[in-house]
Short mmCIF file of C-alpha atoms in Angstrom, two decimals:
data_model
loop_
_atom_site.label_atom_id
_atom_site.label_comp_id
_atom_site.label_asym_id
_atom_site.label_seq_id
_atom_site.Cartn_x
_atom_site.Cartn_y
_atom_site.Cartn_z
CA UNK W 1 90.61 102.91 109.39
CA UNK W 2 93.39 103.28 111.93
CA UNK W 3 94.71 101.73 115.12
CA UNK W 4 92.27 103.68 117.29
CA UNK W 5 89.29 102.40 115.29
CA UNK W 6 90.62 98.86 115.67
CA UNK W 7 91.02 99.37 119.42
CA UNK W 8 87.52 100.82 119.87
CA UNK W 9 85.91 97.93 117.97
CA UNK W 10 88.02 95.38 119.87
CA UNK W 11 86.89 96.80 123.21
CA UNK W 12 83.26 96.52 122.10
CA UNK W 13 83.86 92.91 121.07
CA UNK W 14 85.52 92.21 124.43
CA UNK W 15 82.52 93.61 126.32
CA UNK W 16 80.20 91.48 124.19
CA UNK W 17 82.16 88.27 124.78
CA UNK W 18 82.70 89.01 128.46
CA UNK W 19 78.93 89.53 128.85
CA UNK W 20 78.39 86.13 127.27
CA UNK W 21 80.87 84.57 129.71
CA UNK W 22 79.40 86.32 132.74
CA UNK W 23 75.70 85.77 132.00
CA UNK W 24 75.62 82.63 129.83
CA UNK W 25 78.63 80.43 130.57
CA UNK W 26 77.86 76.69 130.40
CA UNK W 27 81.12 74.88 129.60
CA UNK W 28 81.83 74.01 133.24
CA UNK W 29 81.06 75.00 136.83
CA UNK W 30 83.96 77.46 136.92
CA UNK W 31 83.57 80.48 139.20
CA UNK W 32 83.36 83.28 136.62
CA UNK W 33 84.03 86.04 139.16
CA UNK W 34 87.40 84.46 139.97
CA UNK W 35 88.28 84.02 136.29
CA UNK W 36 87.18 87.52 135.27
CA UNK W 37 90.47 89.29 136.16
CA UNK W 38 92.42 86.80 134.03
CA UNK W 39 90.04 87.23 131.09
CA UNK W 40 90.32 91.02 131.30
CA UNK W 41 94.11 90.87 131.73
CA UNK W 42 94.49 88.62 128.69
CA UNK W 43 92.47 90.97 126.49
CA UNK W 44 93.82 94.31 127.69
CA UNK W 45 97.47 93.26 127.71
CA UNK W 46 97.21 92.17 124.08
CA UNK W 47 95.47 95.42 123.12
CA UNK W 48 98.13 97.46 124.92
CA UNK W 49 100.83 95.65 122.92
CA UNK W 50 99.45 97.22 119.74
CA UNK W 51 100.68 100.64 120.86
CA UNK W 52 104.22 99.63 121.80
CA UNK W 53 107.13 101.23 119.90
CA UNK W 54 109.70 98.90 121.42
CA UNK W 55 110.14 95.31 120.22
CA UNK W 56 111.07 94.02 123.68
CA UNK W 57 108.05 95.48 125.47
CA UNK W 58 105.78 94.26 122.70
CA UNK W 59 107.26 90.77 122.98
CA UNK W 60 106.85 90.70 126.78
CA UNK W 61 103.17 91.67 126.56
CA UNK W 62 102.38 89.07 123.89
CA UNK W 63 104.32 86.35 125.71
CA UNK W 64 102.59 87.18 129.01
CA UNK W 65 99.32 86.17 127.39
CA UNK W 66 100.72 82.73 126.61
CA UNK W 67 100.63 81.73 130.28
CA UNK W 68 97.32 83.48 130.92
CA UNK W 69 95.85 81.87 127.81
CA UNK W 70 96.88 78.41 128.98
CA UNK W 71 95.04 79.02 132.25
CA UNK W 72 91.91 80.20 130.43
CA UNK W 73 91.81 77.02 128.34
CA UNK W 74 91.53 75.06 131.57
CA UNK W 75 88.23 76.79 132.37
CA UNK W 76 86.64 73.78 130.68
CA UNK W 77 87.81 71.76 133.70
CA UNK W 78 88.35 68.45 131.93
CA UNK W 79 91.39 66.30 131.28
CA UNK W 80 91.47 66.96 127.52
CA UNK W 81 91.45 70.72 128.03
CA UNK W 82 94.41 70.39 130.39
CA UNK W 83 96.40 68.49 127.74
CA UNK W 84 95.51 71.15 125.16
CA UNK W 85 96.57 73.91 127.55
CA UNK W 86 100.02 72.31 127.91
CA UNK W 87 100.35 72.00 124.14
CA UNK W 88 99.35 75.66 123.75
CA UNK W 89 101.87 76.73 126.39
CA UNK W 90 104.73 74.61 125.03
CA UNK W 91 104.42 75.43 121.32
CA UNK W 92 103.76 79.13 121.83
CA UNK W 93 106.64 79.48 124.29
CA UNK W 94 108.88 77.66 121.79
CA UNK W 95 107.92 80.13 119.05
CA UNK W 96 108.19 83.20 121.26
CA UNK W 97 111.62 82.07 122.48
CA UNK W 98 112.86 81.89 118.89
CA UNK W 99 111.32 85.31 118.21
CA UNK W 100 113.14 86.89 121.17
CA UNK W 101 116.46 85.38 120.09
CA UNK W 102 115.84 86.89 116.66
CA UNK W 103 115.12 90.30 118.18
CA UNK W 104 118.42 90.26 120.08
CA UNK W 105 120.35 89.25 116.93
CA UNK W 106 118.52 91.87 114.85
CA UNK W 107 119.25 94.64 117.33
CA UNK W 108 122.92 93.61 117.58
CA UNK W 109 123.26 93.60 113.79
CA UNK W 110 121.85 97.12 113.46
CA UNK W 111 123.42 98.90 116.46
CA UNK W 112 126.68 98.94 118.30
CA UNK W 113 124.64 99.36 121.47
CA UNK W 114 121.67 97.00 121.65
CA UNK W 115 118.35 98.82 121.26
CA UNK W 116 114.87 97.44 120.65
CA UNK W 117 113.24 100.68 119.49
CA UNK W 118 111.31 99.85 116.32
CA UNK W 119 111.70 103.26 114.64
CA UNK W 120 115.42 103.43 115.43
CA UNK W 121 116.04 99.98 113.97
CA UNK W 122 114.03 100.88 110.87
CA UNK W 123 116.05 104.07 110.34
CA UNK W 124 119.41 102.32 110.49
CA UNK W 125 118.68 99.03 108.76
CA UNK W 126 119.54 100.20 105.22
CA UNK W 127 122.97 101.39 106.30
CA UNK W 128 123.73 98.10 108.04
CA UNK W 129 123.28 95.51 105.31
CA UNK W 130 124.67 92.26 106.71
CA UNK W 131 123.71 88.59 107.14
CA UNK W 132 123.22 89.03 110.90
CA UNK W 133 120.21 91.27 110.27
CA UNK W 134 118.76 88.76 107.82
CA UNK W 135 119.10 85.94 110.35
CA UNK W 136 117.53 88.09 113.07
CA UNK W 137 114.52 89.05 110.93
CA UNK W 138 114.00 85.47 109.80
CA UNK W 139 114.07 84.12 113.36
CA UNK W 140 111.58 86.75 114.56
CA UNK W 141 109.20 86.08 111.67
CA UNK W 142 109.41 82.31 112.14
CA UNK W 143 108.93 82.60 115.91
CA UNK W 144 105.92 84.88 115.64
CA UNK W 145 104.45 82.66 112.91
CA UNK W 146 104.08 79.96 115.58
CA UNK W 147 101.99 82.33 117.68
CA UNK W 148 99.96 83.19 114.57
CA UNK W 149 99.37 79.48 113.99
CA UNK W 150 101.06 79.12 110.61
CA UNK W 151 102.51 75.95 109.08
CA UNK W 152 104.56 74.05 110.25
CA UNK W 153 103.66 75.03 113.84
CA UNK W 154 99.89 75.19 113.42
CA UNK W 155 99.02 72.07 115.42
CA UNK W 156 98.00 73.90 118.57
CA UNK W 157 95.36 76.05 116.84
CA UNK W 158 92.63 73.52 116.09
CA UNK W 159 92.93 71.79 119.47
CA UNK W 160 92.93 75.06 121.40
CA UNK W 161 89.95 76.59 119.63
CA UNK W 162 87.88 73.39 119.70
CA UNK W 163 88.46 72.45 123.36
CA UNK W 164 88.22 75.89 124.96
CA UNK W 165 84.88 77.49 125.88
CA UNK W 166 83.48 79.21 122.77
CA UNK W 167 83.87 82.69 124.31
CA UNK W 168 87.52 82.03 125.16
CA UNK W 169 88.10 80.63 121.68
CA UNK W 170 86.61 83.85 120.28
CA UNK W 171 89.05 85.96 122.31
CA UNK W 172 91.99 83.81 121.25
CA UNK W 173 91.04 83.74 117.58
CA UNK W 174 90.37 87.47 117.33
CA UNK W 175 93.00 89.15 119.53
CA UNK W 176 96.09 86.91 119.21
CA UNK W 177 96.38 87.04 115.37
CA UNK W 178 95.85 90.80 115.39
CA UNK W 179 98.58 91.31 117.98
CA UNK W 180 101.04 89.14 116.05
CA UNK W 181 100.15 90.86 112.76
CA UNK W 182 100.94 94.26 114.23
CA UNK W 183 104.23 92.88 115.58
CA UNK W 184 105.15 91.36 112.19
CA UNK W 185 104.28 94.38 110.03
CA UNK W 186 107.49 96.39 110.73
CA UNK W 187 109.55 93.23 110.16
CA UNK W 188 108.02 92.81 106.70
CA UNK W 189 108.97 96.40 105.94
CA UNK W 190 112.51 95.77 107.20
CA UNK W 191 112.81 92.74 104.95
CA UNK W 192 111.87 94.94 101.98
CA UNK W 193 114.66 97.37 102.91
CA UNK W 194 117.30 94.67 102.55
CA UNK W 195 119.01 95.37 99.19
CA UNK W 196 120.37 91.89 98.44
CA UNK W 197 118.56 89.41 100.70
CA UNK W 198 119.90 85.85 100.65
CA UNK W 199 116.67 84.51 102.08
CA UNK W 200 113.53 86.67 102.26
CA UNK W 201 111.59 86.14 105.48
CA UNK W 202 108.75 88.03 103.84
CA UNK W 203 108.51 85.35 101.15
CA UNK W 204 108.75 82.67 103.83
CA UNK W 205 105.73 84.24 105.51
CA UNK W 206 103.87 84.00 102.21
CA UNK W 207 104.75 80.32 101.80
CA UNK W 208 103.75 79.50 105.39
CA UNK W 209 100.44 81.33 104.92
CA UNK W 210 99.52 79.48 101.73
CA UNK W 211 100.63 76.15 103.26
CA UNK W 212 98.38 76.80 106.28
CA UNK W 213 95.40 77.48 104.03
CA UNK W 214 95.99 74.26 102.07
CA UNK W 215 96.50 72.27 105.30
CA UNK W 216 93.18 73.65 106.63
CA UNK W 217 91.37 72.51 103.48
CA UNK W 218 92.86 69.01 103.59
CA UNK W 219 92.09 68.63 107.29
CA UNK W 220 88.56 70.01 106.97
CA UNK W 221 87.60 67.27 104.53
CA UNK W 222 88.23 64.61 107.20
CA UNK W 223 86.59 66.35 110.18
CA UNK W 224 83.12 65.54 111.59
CA UNK W 225 83.28 67.61 114.79
CA UNK W 226 81.36 70.91 114.49
CA UNK W 227 83.72 72.64 116.96
CA UNK W 228 86.78 71.52 115.01
CA UNK W 229 85.21 72.66 111.74
CA UNK W 230 84.80 76.12 113.26
CA UNK W 231 88.40 76.03 114.52
CA UNK W 232 89.64 75.22 111.01
CA UNK W 233 87.77 78.27 109.67
CA UNK W 234 89.80 80.38 112.09
CA UNK W 235 93.02 78.59 111.09
CA UNK W 236 92.29 79.19 107.40
CA UNK W 237 91.94 82.91 108.08
CA UNK W 238 95.24 82.86 109.99
CA UNK W 239 96.90 81.53 106.84
CA UNK W 240 95.25 84.30 104.83
CA UNK W 241 96.75 86.82 107.27
CA UNK W 242 100.24 85.56 106.41
CA UNK W 243 99.58 86.18 102.71
CA UNK W 244 97.99 89.56 103.48
CA UNK W 245 101.04 90.66 105.49
CA UNK W 246 103.21 89.81 102.49
CA UNK W 247 101.28 92.37 100.41
CA UNK W 248 102.31 95.16 102.84
CA UNK W 249 99.23 97.28 102.16
CA UNK W 250 98.54 100.86 103.23
CA UNK W 251 97.66 101.47 106.88
CA UNK W 252 93.99 102.05 106.04
CA UNK W 253 93.57 98.67 104.35
CA UNK W 254 95.73 96.95 106.97
CA UNK W 255 93.61 98.15 109.89
CA UNK W 256 90.37 97.49 108.00
CA UNK W 257 91.45 93.86 107.57
CA UNK W 258 92.40 93.50 111.24
CA UNK W 259 89.15 95.12 112.42
CA UNK W 260 87.21 92.78 110.15
CA UNK W 261 89.15 89.83 111.56
CA UNK W 262 88.31 90.70 115.16
CA UNK W 263 84.59 90.98 114.48
CA UNK W 264 84.18 88.00 112.16
CA UNK W 265 86.14 85.54 114.31
CA UNK W 266 84.20 86.61 117.40
CA UNK W 267 80.99 86.16 115.40
CA UNK W 268 81.93 82.66 114.20
CA UNK W 269 82.63 81.34 117.70
CA UNK W 270 79.68 83.18 119.25
CA UNK W 271 77.34 81.52 116.73
CA UNK W 272 79.03 78.19 117.46
CA UNK W 273 78.23 78.68 121.15
CA UNK W 274 74.55 79.17 120.31
CA UNK W 275 74.50 76.10 118.08
CA UNK W 276 76.25 73.85 120.60
CA UNK W 277 73.82 74.79 123.38
CA UNK W 278 70.97 73.66 121.15
CA UNK W 279 72.57 70.56 119.57
CA UNK W 280 72.47 67.05 121.01
CA UNK W 281 76.06 66.27 119.91
CA UNK W 282 79.15 68.02 118.55
CA UNK W 283 79.79 65.13 116.12
CA UNK W 284 77.66 65.80 113.05
CA UNK W 285 77.25 62.13 112.05
CA UNK W 286 75.93 61.28 115.53
CA UNK W 287 73.16 63.89 115.54
CA UNK W 288 69.68 62.42 115.29
CA UNK W 289 67.59 64.68 112.99
CA UNK W 290 64.53 63.90 115.11
CA UNK W 291 66.16 65.46 118.18
CA UNK W 292 65.43 68.81 116.54
CA UNK W 293 67.14 72.20 116.45
CA UNK W 294 65.75 75.71 116.66
CA UNK W 295 65.81 77.43 113.23
CA UNK W 296 67.46 80.55 114.68
CA UNK W 297 70.38 78.50 116.01
CA UNK W 298 71.12 76.84 112.69
CA UNK W 299 70.73 79.98 110.56
CA UNK W 300 72.85 82.13 112.88
CA UNK W 301 75.69 79.65 112.46
CA UNK W 302 75.17 79.41 108.70
CA UNK W 303 75.01 83.20 108.47
CA UNK W 304 78.32 83.59 110.32
CA UNK W 305 80.03 81.25 107.83
CA UNK W 306 78.67 83.27 104.92
CA UNK W 307 79.89 86.46 106.62
CA UNK W 308 83.34 84.91 106.90
CA UNK W 309 83.62 84.09 103.21
CA UNK W 310 80.95 85.08 100.74
CA UNK W 311 78.59 87.93 101.65
CA UNK W 312 79.27 91.38 100.07
CA UNK W 313 78.00 93.16 103.19
CA UNK W 314 80.75 91.49 105.23
CA UNK W 315 83.90 93.48 106.11
CA UNK W 316 85.93 90.38 105.20
CA UNK W 317 84.60 90.59 101.64
CA UNK W 318 85.70 94.23 101.42
CA UNK W 319 89.14 93.44 102.86
CA UNK W 320 89.62 90.61 100.34
CA UNK W 321 88.51 92.89 97.52
CA UNK W 322 90.99 95.60 98.54
CA UNK W 323 93.81 93.07 98.81
CA UNK W 324 92.99 91.68 95.37
CA UNK W 325 92.89 95.19 93.94
CA UNK W 326 96.36 95.92 95.29
CA UNK W 327 97.69 92.58 94.05
CA UNK W 328 96.45 93.25 90.51
CA UNK W 329 97.83 96.78 90.65
CA UNK W 330 101.30 95.34 91.30
CA UNK W 331 100.81 92.53 88.74
CA UNK W 332 100.66 89.79 91.39
CA UNK W 333 98.20 87.79 89.31
CA UNK W 334 99.02 84.62 91.21
CA UNK W 335 97.12 86.18 94.14
CA UNK W 336 93.92 84.83 92.59
CA UNK W 337 94.99 81.58 94.25
CA UNK W 338 93.94 83.05 97.62
CA UNK W 339 90.23 83.63 96.80
CA UNK W 340 90.19 80.31 94.93
CA UNK W 341 91.36 78.53 98.09
CA UNK W 342 88.70 80.45 100.01
CA UNK W 343 85.99 79.25 97.63
CA UNK W 344 87.16 75.64 97.99
CA UNK W 345 87.22 75.90 101.79
CA UNK W 346 83.79 77.55 101.83
CA UNK W 347 82.30 74.85 99.58
CA UNK W 348 83.68 72.01 101.74
CA UNK W 349 82.41 73.73 104.89
CA UNK W 350 78.89 73.97 103.47
CA UNK W 351 79.07 70.29 102.49
CA UNK W 352 80.16 69.33 106.02
CA UNK W 353 77.43 71.28 107.83
CA UNK W 354 74.62 70.37 105.42
CA UNK W 355 73.26 67.62 107.75
CA UNK W 356 72.67 70.30 110.40
CA UNK W 357 70.43 72.21 108.01
CA UNK W 358 68.28 69.08 107.58
CA UNK W 359 67.57 68.63 111.30
CA UNK W 360 63.91 68.99 112.25
CA UNK W 361 62.86 72.35 113.65
CA UNK W 362 61.73 72.68 117.27
CA UNK W 363 61.63 75.20 120.08
CA UNK W 364 64.45 75.92 122.50
CA UNK W 365 65.23 73.34 125.15
CA UNK W 366 63.55 74.56 128.38
CA UNK W 367 66.72 74.06 130.47
CA UNK W 368 68.83 76.21 128.11
CA UNK W 369 66.22 78.66 126.81
CA UNK W 370 67.32 81.70 128.82
CA UNK W 371 71.03 81.14 128.17
CA UNK W 372 70.47 80.62 124.44
CA UNK W 373 68.36 83.76 124.18
CA UNK W 374 71.11 85.80 125.85
CA UNK W 375 73.71 84.40 123.47
CA UNK W 376 71.49 84.97 120.44
CA UNK W 377 71.03 88.61 121.39
CA UNK W 378 74.79 89.12 121.81
CA UNK W 379 75.50 87.29 118.54
CA UNK W 380 72.99 89.40 116.60
CA UNK W 381 74.78 92.46 117.98
CA UNK W 382 78.01 91.12 116.45
CA UNK W 383 76.21 90.72 113.12
CA UNK W 384 75.17 94.37 113.34
CA UNK W 385 78.73 95.50 114.14
CA UNK W 386 80.10 93.53 111.18
CA UNK W 387 77.59 95.09 108.78
CA UNK W 388 78.30 98.60 110.10
CA UNK W 389 82.04 98.13 109.59
CA UNK W 390 81.41 96.89 106.06
CA UNK W 391 79.22 99.91 105.26
CA UNK W 392 81.81 102.28 106.73
CA UNK W 393 84.57 100.49 104.80
CA UNK W 394 82.70 100.77 101.49
CA UNK W 395 82.13 104.47 102.18
CA UNK W 396 85.83 105.00 102.88
CA UNK W 397 86.70 103.04 99.76
CA UNK W 398 84.37 105.11 97.59
CA UNK W 399 85.88 108.36 98.87
CA UNK W 400 89.49 107.16 98.59
CA UNK W 401 90.01 107.19 102.34
CA UNK W 402 91.45 103.69 102.57
CA UNK W 403 94.13 104.28 99.93
CA UNK W 404 95.27 107.55 101.50
CA UNK W 405 95.31 106.37 105.11
#
């Protein structure tokens, strides 16, 4: 796995989600043709940021998507979505502002002349051991952690994912964490190069990741909204990313995990879109079992949750296995906490959605039949992509390709 594989898969996922928006959008009466340039700009600008070798350019591209993202949230065209869009804009701008301040301090601490070139900073950081660099790295990591949705700045994540159209939530949940992860990776390596760190930002990232996972579990237990449950699944995986970044794996494993993340998060929200079109209410306790639900709708959603946590043919399962293997190799036995938290979250999720499985079976609603069929076809394609990536990943693992990449 490499960056080009990640990019190719991400473009396929974008085409899939954009097709769902263009041919089966139901959240509001928004003119999709007018919104299409913003949707494409949001996705492509984030993907372009993955190839940047300059911290400043990378920051500008990621920050540009904050404003565009806030506009896309408002596609729902309701008052609550507008409030959520402002929260998204404010908190993310706050975090990105701290990150940029950290980049300036980091560059000043490493060079006499300010430069944002990532490779140049990496080459000179060992020779410039000073507290200014530590402060700069810490500020960048903390600022970007807000964009990643880690504790204590995770409050925008659940609201944004649950109030946006499911396709937009899928784009947010898949592309934003990947972009931030790629931006954070060189900073984790820089933190490791510090000989006598007073405060490790890498360890702070670990703590924030674990705290986010625990917060997701505690919040999930109190939630009855099916959209918010799905949003908390995405938040839990964001916390796992923080822990994964701490491991600082090889490039092959790193890009396998990010590719898996893109596909699985798109799959989760795509299956949610199918379920919501067929459900009478988004509040589980208010659903009348006699209203009925098509079996395909319920099992597609259930299948996506299993793909996110527990199925061996899922690329997420392979990524978790590779991370655990590396943790044991370096005697990080405490890392077993991560899969244990995943099991707890998975068990609570199944408990929360169990009433949906008991709803009476019926055919598709006539008014939504065509739209649901389109979404089901696109969602099944995402299932196929996820399985193919898992098969390819297991093949690479068996031949040693992931360790050597």
